[in-house]
Structure formats: structure tokens, C-alpha cells
CSV table of C-alpha atoms and ligand atoms in Angstrom, one decimal:
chain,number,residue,atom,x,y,z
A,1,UNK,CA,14.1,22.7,27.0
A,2,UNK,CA,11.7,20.8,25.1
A,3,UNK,CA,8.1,20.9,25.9
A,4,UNK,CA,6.8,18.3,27.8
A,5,UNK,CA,3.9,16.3,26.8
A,6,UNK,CA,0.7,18.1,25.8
A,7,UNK,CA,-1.2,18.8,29.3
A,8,UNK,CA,-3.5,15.4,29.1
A,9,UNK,CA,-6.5,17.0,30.5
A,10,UNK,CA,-6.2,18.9,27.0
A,11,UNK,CA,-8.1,17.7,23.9
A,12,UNK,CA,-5.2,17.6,21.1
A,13,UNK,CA,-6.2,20.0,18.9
A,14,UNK,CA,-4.0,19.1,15.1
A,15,UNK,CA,-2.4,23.0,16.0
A,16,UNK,CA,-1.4,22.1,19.7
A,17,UNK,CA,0.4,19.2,18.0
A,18,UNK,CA,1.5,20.6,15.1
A,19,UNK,CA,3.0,23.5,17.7
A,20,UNK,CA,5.4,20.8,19.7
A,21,UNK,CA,6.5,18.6,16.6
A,22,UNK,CA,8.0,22.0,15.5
A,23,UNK,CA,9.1,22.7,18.5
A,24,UNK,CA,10.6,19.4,19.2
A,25,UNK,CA,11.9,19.1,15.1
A,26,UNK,CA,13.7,22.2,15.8
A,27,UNK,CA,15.2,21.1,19.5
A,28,UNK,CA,16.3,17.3,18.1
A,29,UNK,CA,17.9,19.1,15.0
A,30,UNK,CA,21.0,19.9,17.3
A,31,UNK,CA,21.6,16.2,17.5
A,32,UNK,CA,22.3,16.2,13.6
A,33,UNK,CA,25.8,17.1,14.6
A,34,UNK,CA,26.6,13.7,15.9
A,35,UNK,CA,26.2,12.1,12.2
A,36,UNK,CA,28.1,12.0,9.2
A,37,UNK,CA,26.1,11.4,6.0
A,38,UNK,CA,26.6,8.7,3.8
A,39,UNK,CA,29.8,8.1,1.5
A,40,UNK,CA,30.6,5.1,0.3
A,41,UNK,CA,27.7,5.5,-2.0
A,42,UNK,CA,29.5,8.4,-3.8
A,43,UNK,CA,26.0,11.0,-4.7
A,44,UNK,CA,24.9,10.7,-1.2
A,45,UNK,CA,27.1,13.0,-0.1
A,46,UNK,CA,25.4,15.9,-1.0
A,47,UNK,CA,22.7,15.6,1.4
A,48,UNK,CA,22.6,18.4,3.9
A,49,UNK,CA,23.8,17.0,6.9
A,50,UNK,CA,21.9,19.1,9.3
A,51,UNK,CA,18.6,18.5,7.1
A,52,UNK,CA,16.2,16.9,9.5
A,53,UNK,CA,12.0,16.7,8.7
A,54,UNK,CA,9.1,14.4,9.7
A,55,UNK,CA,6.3,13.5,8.6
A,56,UNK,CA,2.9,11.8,10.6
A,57,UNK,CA,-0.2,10.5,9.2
A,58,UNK,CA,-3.0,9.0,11.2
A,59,UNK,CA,-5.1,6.0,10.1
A,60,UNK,CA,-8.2,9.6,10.3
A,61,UNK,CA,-5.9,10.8,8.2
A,62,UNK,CA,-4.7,14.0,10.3
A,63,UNK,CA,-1.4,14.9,9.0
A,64,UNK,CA,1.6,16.6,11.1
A,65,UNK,CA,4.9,17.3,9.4
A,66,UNK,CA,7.4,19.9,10.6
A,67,UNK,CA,11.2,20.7,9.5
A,68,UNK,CA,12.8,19.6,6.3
A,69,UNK,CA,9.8,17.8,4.5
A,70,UNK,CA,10.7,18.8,1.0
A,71,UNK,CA,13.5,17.2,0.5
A,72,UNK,CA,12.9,13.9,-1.7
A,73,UNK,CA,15.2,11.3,-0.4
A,74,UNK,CA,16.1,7.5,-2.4
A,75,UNK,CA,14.5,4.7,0.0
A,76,UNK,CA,17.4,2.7,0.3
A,77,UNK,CA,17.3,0.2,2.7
A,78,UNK,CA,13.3,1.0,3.5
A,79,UNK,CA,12.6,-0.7,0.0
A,80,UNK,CA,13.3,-4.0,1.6
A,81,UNK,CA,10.5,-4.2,3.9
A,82,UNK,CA,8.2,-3.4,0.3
A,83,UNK,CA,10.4,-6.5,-2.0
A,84,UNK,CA,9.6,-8.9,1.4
A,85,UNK,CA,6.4,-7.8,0.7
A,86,UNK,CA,6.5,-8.5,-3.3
A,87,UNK,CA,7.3,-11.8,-2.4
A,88,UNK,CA,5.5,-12.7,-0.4
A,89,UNK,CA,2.7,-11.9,-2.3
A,90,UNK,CA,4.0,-13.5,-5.4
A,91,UNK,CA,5.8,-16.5,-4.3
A,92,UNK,CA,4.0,-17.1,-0.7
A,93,UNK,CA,5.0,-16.7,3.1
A,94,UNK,CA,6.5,-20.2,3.3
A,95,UNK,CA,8.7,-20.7,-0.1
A,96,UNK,CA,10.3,-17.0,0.8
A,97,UNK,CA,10.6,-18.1,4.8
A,98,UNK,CA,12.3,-21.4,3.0
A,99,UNK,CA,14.9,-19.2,1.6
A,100,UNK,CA,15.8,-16.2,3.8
A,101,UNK,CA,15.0,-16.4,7.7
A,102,UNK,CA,13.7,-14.4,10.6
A,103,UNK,CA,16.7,-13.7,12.4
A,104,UNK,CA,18.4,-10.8,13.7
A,105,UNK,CA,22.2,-10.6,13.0
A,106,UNK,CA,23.4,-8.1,15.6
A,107,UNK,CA,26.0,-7.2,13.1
A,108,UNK,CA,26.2,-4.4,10.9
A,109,UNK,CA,24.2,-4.2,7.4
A,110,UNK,CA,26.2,-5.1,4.5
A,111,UNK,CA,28.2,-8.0,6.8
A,112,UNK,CA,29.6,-11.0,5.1
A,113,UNK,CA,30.3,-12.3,8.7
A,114,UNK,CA,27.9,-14.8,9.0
A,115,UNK,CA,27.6,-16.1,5.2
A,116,UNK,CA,31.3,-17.2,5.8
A,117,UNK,CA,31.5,-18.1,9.5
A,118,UNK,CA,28.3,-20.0,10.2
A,119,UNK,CA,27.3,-22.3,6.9
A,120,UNK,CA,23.9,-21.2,7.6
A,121,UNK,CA,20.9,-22.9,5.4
A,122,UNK,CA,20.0,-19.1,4.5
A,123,UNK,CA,20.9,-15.6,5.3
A,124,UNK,CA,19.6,-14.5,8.6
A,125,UNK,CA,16.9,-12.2,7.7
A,126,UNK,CA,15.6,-10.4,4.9
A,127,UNK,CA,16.7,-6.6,5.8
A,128,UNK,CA,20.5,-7.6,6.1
A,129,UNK,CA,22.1,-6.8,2.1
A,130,UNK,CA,22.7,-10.4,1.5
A,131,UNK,CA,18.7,-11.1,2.8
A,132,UNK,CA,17.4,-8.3,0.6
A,133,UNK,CA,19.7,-9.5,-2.4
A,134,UNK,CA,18.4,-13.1,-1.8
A,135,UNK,CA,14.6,-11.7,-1.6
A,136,UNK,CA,15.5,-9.8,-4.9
A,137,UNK,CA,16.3,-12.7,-6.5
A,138,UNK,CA,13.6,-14.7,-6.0
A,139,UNK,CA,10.7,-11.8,-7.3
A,140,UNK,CA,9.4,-12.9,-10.8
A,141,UNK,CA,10.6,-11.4,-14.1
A,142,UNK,CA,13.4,-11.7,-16.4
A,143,UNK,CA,14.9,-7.9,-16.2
A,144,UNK,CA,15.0,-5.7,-12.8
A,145,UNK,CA,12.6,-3.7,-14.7
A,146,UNK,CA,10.1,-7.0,-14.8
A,147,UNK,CA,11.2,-7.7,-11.2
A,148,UNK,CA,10.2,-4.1,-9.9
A,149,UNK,CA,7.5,-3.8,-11.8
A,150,UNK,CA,4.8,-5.1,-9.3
A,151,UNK,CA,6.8,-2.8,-6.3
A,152,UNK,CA,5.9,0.1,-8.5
A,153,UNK,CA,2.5,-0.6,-9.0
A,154,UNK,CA,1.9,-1.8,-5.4
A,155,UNK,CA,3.4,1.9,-4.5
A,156,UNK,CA,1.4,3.0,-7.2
A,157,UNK,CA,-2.2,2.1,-5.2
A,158,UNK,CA,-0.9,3.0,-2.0
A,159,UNK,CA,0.2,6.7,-3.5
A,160,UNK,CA,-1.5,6.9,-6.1
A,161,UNK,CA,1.2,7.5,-8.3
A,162,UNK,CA,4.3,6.1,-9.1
A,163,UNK,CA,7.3,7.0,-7.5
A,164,UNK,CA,10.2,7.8,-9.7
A,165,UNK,CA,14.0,5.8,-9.8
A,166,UNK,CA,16.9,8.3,-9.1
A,167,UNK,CA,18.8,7.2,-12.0
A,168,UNK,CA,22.1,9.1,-10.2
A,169,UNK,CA,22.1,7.5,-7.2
A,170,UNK,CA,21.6,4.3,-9.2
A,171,UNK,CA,24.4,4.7,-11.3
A,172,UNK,CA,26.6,5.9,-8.5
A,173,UNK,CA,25.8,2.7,-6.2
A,174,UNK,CA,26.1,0.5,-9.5
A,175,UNK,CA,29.3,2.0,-9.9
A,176,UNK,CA,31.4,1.8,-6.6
A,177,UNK,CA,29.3,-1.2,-4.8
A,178,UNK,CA,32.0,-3.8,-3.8
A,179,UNK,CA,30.8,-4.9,-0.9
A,180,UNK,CA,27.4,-6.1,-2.4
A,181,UNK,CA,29.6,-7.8,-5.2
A,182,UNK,CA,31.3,-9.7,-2.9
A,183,UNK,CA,28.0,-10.4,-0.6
A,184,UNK,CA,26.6,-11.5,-4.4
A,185,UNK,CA,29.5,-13.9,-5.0
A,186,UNK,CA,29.2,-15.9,-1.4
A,187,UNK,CA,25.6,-16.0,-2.0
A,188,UNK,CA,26.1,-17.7,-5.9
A,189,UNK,CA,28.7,-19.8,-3.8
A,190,UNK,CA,26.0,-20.9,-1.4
A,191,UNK,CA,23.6,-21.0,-3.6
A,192,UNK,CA,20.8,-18.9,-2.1
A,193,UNK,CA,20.2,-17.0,-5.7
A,194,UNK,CA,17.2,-17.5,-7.9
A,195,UNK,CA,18.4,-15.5,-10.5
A,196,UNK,CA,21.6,-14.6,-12.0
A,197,UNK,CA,23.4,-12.8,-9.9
A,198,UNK,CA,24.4,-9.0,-11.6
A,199,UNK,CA,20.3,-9.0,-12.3
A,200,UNK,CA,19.9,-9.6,-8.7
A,201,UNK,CA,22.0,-6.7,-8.2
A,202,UNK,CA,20.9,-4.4,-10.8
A,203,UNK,CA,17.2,-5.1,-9.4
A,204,UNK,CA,18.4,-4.5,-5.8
A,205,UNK,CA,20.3,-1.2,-7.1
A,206,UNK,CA,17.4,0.0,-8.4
A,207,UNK,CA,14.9,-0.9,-6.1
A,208,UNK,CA,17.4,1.2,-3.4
A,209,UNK,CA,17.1,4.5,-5.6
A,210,UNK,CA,13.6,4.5,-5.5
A,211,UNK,CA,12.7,8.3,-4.6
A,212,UNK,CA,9.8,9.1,-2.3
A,213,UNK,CA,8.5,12.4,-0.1
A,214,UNK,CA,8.2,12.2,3.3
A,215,UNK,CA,4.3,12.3,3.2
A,216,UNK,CA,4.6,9.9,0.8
A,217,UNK,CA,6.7,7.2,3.0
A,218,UNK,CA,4.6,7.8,6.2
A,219,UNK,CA,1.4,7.0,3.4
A,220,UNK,CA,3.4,3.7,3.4
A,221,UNK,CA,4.0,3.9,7.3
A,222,UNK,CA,-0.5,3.7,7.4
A,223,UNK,CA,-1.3,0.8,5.7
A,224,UNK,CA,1.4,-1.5,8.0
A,225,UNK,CA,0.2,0.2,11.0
A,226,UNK,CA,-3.2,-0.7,9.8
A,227,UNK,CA,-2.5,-4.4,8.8
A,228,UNK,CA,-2.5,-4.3,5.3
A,229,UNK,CA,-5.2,-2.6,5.3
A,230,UNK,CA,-6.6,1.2,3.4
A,231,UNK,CA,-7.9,3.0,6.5
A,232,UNK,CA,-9.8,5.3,4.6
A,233,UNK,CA,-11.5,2.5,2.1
A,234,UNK,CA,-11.1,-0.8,4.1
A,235,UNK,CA,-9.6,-2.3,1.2
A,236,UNK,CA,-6.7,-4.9,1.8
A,237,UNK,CA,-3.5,-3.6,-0.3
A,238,UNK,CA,-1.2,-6.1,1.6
A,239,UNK,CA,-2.4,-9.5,2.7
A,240,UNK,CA,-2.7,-9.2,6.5
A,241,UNK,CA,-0.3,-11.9,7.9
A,242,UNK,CA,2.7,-10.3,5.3
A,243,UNK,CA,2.2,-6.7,6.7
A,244,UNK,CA,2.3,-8.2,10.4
A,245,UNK,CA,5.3,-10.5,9.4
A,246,UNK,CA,7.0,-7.3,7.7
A,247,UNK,CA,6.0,-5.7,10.8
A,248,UNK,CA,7.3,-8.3,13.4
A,249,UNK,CA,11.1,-7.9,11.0
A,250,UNK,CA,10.5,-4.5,11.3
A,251,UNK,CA,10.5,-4.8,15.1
A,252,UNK,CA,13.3,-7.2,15.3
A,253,UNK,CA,15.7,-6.7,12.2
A,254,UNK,CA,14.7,-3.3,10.8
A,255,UNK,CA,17.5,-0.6,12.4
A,256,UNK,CA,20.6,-4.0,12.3
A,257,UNK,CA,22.6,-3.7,15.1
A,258,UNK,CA,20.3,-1.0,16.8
A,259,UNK,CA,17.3,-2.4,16.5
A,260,UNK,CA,17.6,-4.0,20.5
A,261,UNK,CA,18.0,-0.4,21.6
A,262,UNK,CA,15.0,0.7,19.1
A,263,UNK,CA,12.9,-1.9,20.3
A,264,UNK,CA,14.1,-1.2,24.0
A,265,UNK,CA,13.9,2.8,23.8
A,266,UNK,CA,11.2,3.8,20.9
A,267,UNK,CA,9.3,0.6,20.6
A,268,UNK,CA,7.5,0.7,17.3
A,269,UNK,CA,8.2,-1.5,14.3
A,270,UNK,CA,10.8,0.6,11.7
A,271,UNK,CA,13.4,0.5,9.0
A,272,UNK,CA,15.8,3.2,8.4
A,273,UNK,CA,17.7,4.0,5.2
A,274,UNK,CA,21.3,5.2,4.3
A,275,UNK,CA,19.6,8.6,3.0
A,276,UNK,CA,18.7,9.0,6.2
A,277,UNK,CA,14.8,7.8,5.8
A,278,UNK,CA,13.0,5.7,8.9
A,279,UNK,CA,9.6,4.5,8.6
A,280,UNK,CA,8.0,3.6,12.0
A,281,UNK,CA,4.4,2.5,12.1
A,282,UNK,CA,2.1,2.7,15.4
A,283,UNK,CA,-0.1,0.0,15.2
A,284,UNK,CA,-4.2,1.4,17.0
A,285,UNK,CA,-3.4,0.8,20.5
A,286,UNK,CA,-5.3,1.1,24.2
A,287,UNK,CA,-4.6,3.9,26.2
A,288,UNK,CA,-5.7,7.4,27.7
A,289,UNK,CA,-7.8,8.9,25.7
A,290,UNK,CA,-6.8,11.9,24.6
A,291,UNK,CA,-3.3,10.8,23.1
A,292,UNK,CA,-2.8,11.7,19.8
A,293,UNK,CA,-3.0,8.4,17.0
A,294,UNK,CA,-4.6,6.3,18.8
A,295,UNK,CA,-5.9,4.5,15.6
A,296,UNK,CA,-2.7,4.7,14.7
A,297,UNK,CA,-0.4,6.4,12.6
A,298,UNK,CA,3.1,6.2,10.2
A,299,UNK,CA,5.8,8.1,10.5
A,300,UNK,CA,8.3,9.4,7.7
A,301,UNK,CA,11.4,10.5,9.2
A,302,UNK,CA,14.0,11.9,7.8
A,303,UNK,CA,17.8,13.5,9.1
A,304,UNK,CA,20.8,11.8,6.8
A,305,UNK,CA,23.5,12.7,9.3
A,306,UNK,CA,23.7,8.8,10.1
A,307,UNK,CA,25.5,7.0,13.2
A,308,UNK,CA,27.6,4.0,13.1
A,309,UNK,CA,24.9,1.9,11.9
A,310,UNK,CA,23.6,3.5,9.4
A,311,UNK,CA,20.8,5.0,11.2
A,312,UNK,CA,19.8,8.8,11.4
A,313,UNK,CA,21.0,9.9,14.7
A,314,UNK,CA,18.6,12.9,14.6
A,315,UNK,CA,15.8,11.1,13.5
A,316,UNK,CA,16.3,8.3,16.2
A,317,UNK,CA,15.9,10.8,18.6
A,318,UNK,CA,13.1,12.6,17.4
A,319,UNK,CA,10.9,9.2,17.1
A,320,UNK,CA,12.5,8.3,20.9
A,321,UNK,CA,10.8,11.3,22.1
A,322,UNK,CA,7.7,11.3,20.3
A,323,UNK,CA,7.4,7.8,20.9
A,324,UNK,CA,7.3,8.8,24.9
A,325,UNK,CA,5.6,11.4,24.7
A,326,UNK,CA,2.7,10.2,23.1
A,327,UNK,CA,2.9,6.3,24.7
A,328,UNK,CA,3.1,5.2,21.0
A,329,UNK,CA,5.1,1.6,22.0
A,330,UNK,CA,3.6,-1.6,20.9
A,331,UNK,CA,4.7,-2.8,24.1
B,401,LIG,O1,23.2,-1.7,-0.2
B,401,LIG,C1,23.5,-0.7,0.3
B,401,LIG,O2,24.5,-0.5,1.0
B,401,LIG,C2,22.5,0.5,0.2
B,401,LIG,N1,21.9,0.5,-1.1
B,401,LIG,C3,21.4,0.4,1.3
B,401,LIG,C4,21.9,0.2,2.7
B,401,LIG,C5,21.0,0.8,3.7
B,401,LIG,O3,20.1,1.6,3.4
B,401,LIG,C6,21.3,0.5,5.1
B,401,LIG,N2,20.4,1.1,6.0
B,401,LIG,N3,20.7,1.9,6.8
């Protein structure tokens, strides 16, 4: 059985939590079972299914992180919370807003449903494959590297070093990727892309092999929870109304067609990956005082036996519990 929630009329010491993240990584592993890891992206594959870590940094800067948390993972999906971002800052909220909307889909990822159903004036949202591909397209540069060079270096002054492309899973993605070829050709059809479209996908290939720790994404996880902001210096990384509208998509758009249920059920702002990454952020929030983060916190998770939607089921479950245990909803 796992362990209820600490006994509130004890101060959280960081080794009484530290004791039930272990104990409630190692309970939530059985869950890993229910999952299959990715495929259709050939090297993914050889993830350990029944890998399952997590990661927790506060905005103090009190670290927790129990199970698997040395396996580096590609971001994936994750990355298109951080190109949003890019563009955003490059381009401005309103010209990006003018060309990819706020909407969730309800369908799955990597649909083509709506670009062919609806004759929509853009795609739906920004996290969906033919979103992220339009985003893409519309950062500056003439080659992906010149695209994805100001996503390095804004990972670069959040990390303080840069994170490394997985040329592998690159390649293998570049390789095999029809469904984003096809998503690429309605787009050029509709005329959503900015840039020609196999450097669009080159850019969004690489900017989905990006690898990264799970320390390293929850470092991430802090500055949205902290609008923009660096906790520790007070300096503003990412303009505040772009980390709260990455935040509010986070909320809305960021798990596809789970992200009602995540809202409903876990209630923090996230955005999983087909490694099997989630970033959640915890905004500071009002309530009894000794709960852990209460200046809040981000969380790395990350379990690559994925459900239907391309979510880690493990991980889901872990942050659902967490989430109730320590009153973390935004809600
Ligand atoms: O485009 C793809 O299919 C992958 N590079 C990313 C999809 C993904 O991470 C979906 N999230 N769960």
C-alpha cells in the first residue's frame, strides 16, 4: 500500500520526502506494465520498458529524485512548448497566435483529421505535429541549425550548458517519418508554412532529438512554474506573458487527447513526450503550510512504457498521486 500523505502536523524534512517519492516510485513502477514503448520511431524501441524515474526541483531549489534518473531521454514532443517559446520571443505573441491557434484537438497527436475535414484558418494548436511543424517553420534562420540555434542557447542559460542532439534518434525519425510527411504536404497545401517544407521538417526532427537529464528538464519545469522567471537570480529568461501562455497550452493541449483527464485528475500544466518524458510545473500556490513546494516546483518525469496517447502510463500515475498528495493543482 502506498504511504499516505506525510502526517501534516510534520515539518517536511527533504529525507521524509525523499523516503515516500521512493517509496511511491517504486509502488507506481508496477503500472509500467500497462505500456508499450514507442515504435514507429524505429531507435526508441530500446528504451526499457519498465524504466520509470522523477525528478523535483523547488523554486528554494530542494531537489527530490528517486528511480530511473540516469537515463538521458530525447525530448520529443516536450520541445514544442520551448520552439512556442522561440517564437514568441522572436516573432511576437500575436504574428505566432495569427498563425497557429489555442485550441485543443481532442484527437490524437500526429492527426491529419482536422487539416482535411475542417478548412481551418490554422492548425488548432501549437503542441499537435502539424502546430509544432507550423511553429517550426516560422522561427528565423535559413538551415534547422540557424532555426535551433536560439533553443540551444535559451537551454543553454537555463542549464547552463548545452544540451546535445541524439543524432540516432534523428536519423531514425528522418528516416521512417511518413506521417509528418504527409501532415507537411496538407500544410504546403494550406499554406500555413513559412519555410520550405523538408527544412521545416529537418528542424522539427531535430529539435525532437534533443537529449536532456531528468534534473535537467525539471530545471526547465522551474522557470515556467516561476513565470519566466530565474528563482534563484530574479532574472526574466522567458518574457512573463509567453511562459503563462505556454503554460495555459500546457494546461489545455499539452498530454492531446488526455489532457481533459490531466487537467481533471493531476491538475498542473504538462507536456509529455514519446520517450516517455512529462514536464509538469506547480506554479507557488496558497495552502497549508507545511506542504512541500509551496513556491513551487518542476517536475521531470520519466516511464517510456506509453498508453494509447502517447503518454507515459507510469508516469501519469506517479504525478496523479503526487499531485494529491501534496495539493499541487492550480485549481
Ligand atoms: O513527431 C513525432 O511523432 C515525434 N517526433 C514526437 C511525438 C510526441 O512526442 C508525441 N507526444 N507524446
Amino acid at each position: 500500500m502506498v504511504q499516505g500523505s506525510a502526517n501534516l502536523n510534520t515539518k517536511l524534512t527533504e529525507e521524509w520526502l525523499q523516503n515516500y517519492v521512493d517509496d511511491w516510485v517504486k509502488f507506481f513502477g508496477r503500472y509500467t506494465n500497462e505500456g508499450e514503448v514507442a515504435s514507429y520511431i524505429p531507435i526508441l524501441q530500446e528504451a526499457n520498458k519498465s524504466h520509470l524515474g522523477i525528478s523535483i526541483i523547488g523554486n528554494e531549489g530542494m531537489m527530490i529524485q528517486s528511480g530511473n534518473i540516469d537515463v538521458p531521454f530525447t525530448i520529443q514532443s516536450i520541445s514544442k512548448v520551448f520552439t512556442f517559446i522561440v517564437a514568441c520571443m522572436e516573432r511576437g505573441v500575436s504574428y505566432v497566435l495569427s498563425r497557429v491557434d489555442v485550441e485543443p484537438t481532442g484527437e490524437a497527436f500526429n492527426s491529419i483529421m482536422h487539416l482535411e475535414m475542417k478548412k481551418i484558418k490554422k492548425p488548432f494548436n501549437p503542441f499537435v505535429n502539424a502546430g509544432a511543424i507550423t511553429v517550426t517553420s516560422l522561427l528565423n534562420g535559413k538551415t534547422s541549425d540557424e532555426k535551433l540555434e536560439p533553443l540551444f542557447r535559451l537551454f543553454e542559460k537555463i542549464l547552463g550548458a548545452r544540451p546535445r542532439l541524439n543524432k540516432k534518434v534523428y536519423e531514425s525519425e528522418n528516416e521512417t517519418s511518413v506521417r509528418n510527411r504527409a501532415i507537411g504536404y496538407y500544410l504546403v497545401e494550406l499554406g500555413y508554412l513559412e519555410s520550405e517544407l523538408e527544412l521545416a521538417l529537418d528542424t522539427y526532427f531535430k529539435q525532437c532529438s534533443i537529449e536532456i537529464s531528468l534534473s535537467d528538464l525539471a530545471r526547465l519545469g522551474v522557470i515556467l512554474a516561476n513565470d519566466g522567471e530565474d528563482p534563484k537570480t530574479g532574472i526574466e529568461i522567458i518574457p512573463k506573458q509567453v511562459a503563462r501562455l505556454a503554460k495555459s497550452l500546457m494546461l489545455t493541449c499539452g498530454m492531446y487527447d488526455a489532457s481533459g483527464k490531466f487537467a481533471a485528475y493531476v491538475g498542473i500544466p504538462a507536456k509529455s513526450g514519446v520517450s516517455g518524458g512529462i514536464i509538469a510545473v506547480a506554479p507557488p500556490r496558497i495552502r497549508q503550510e507545511n506542504l512541500p513546494f509551496l513556491n513551487g516546483c518542476g517536475i521531470a518525469v520519466y516511464g517510456p512504457a506509453l498508453d494509447e496517447q502517447g503518454n507515459s502510463v507510469a508516469g501519469i500515475r506517479l504525478l496523479r498521486h503526487i499531485a494529491k498528495q501534496w495539493d499541487l493543482s492550480i485549481f
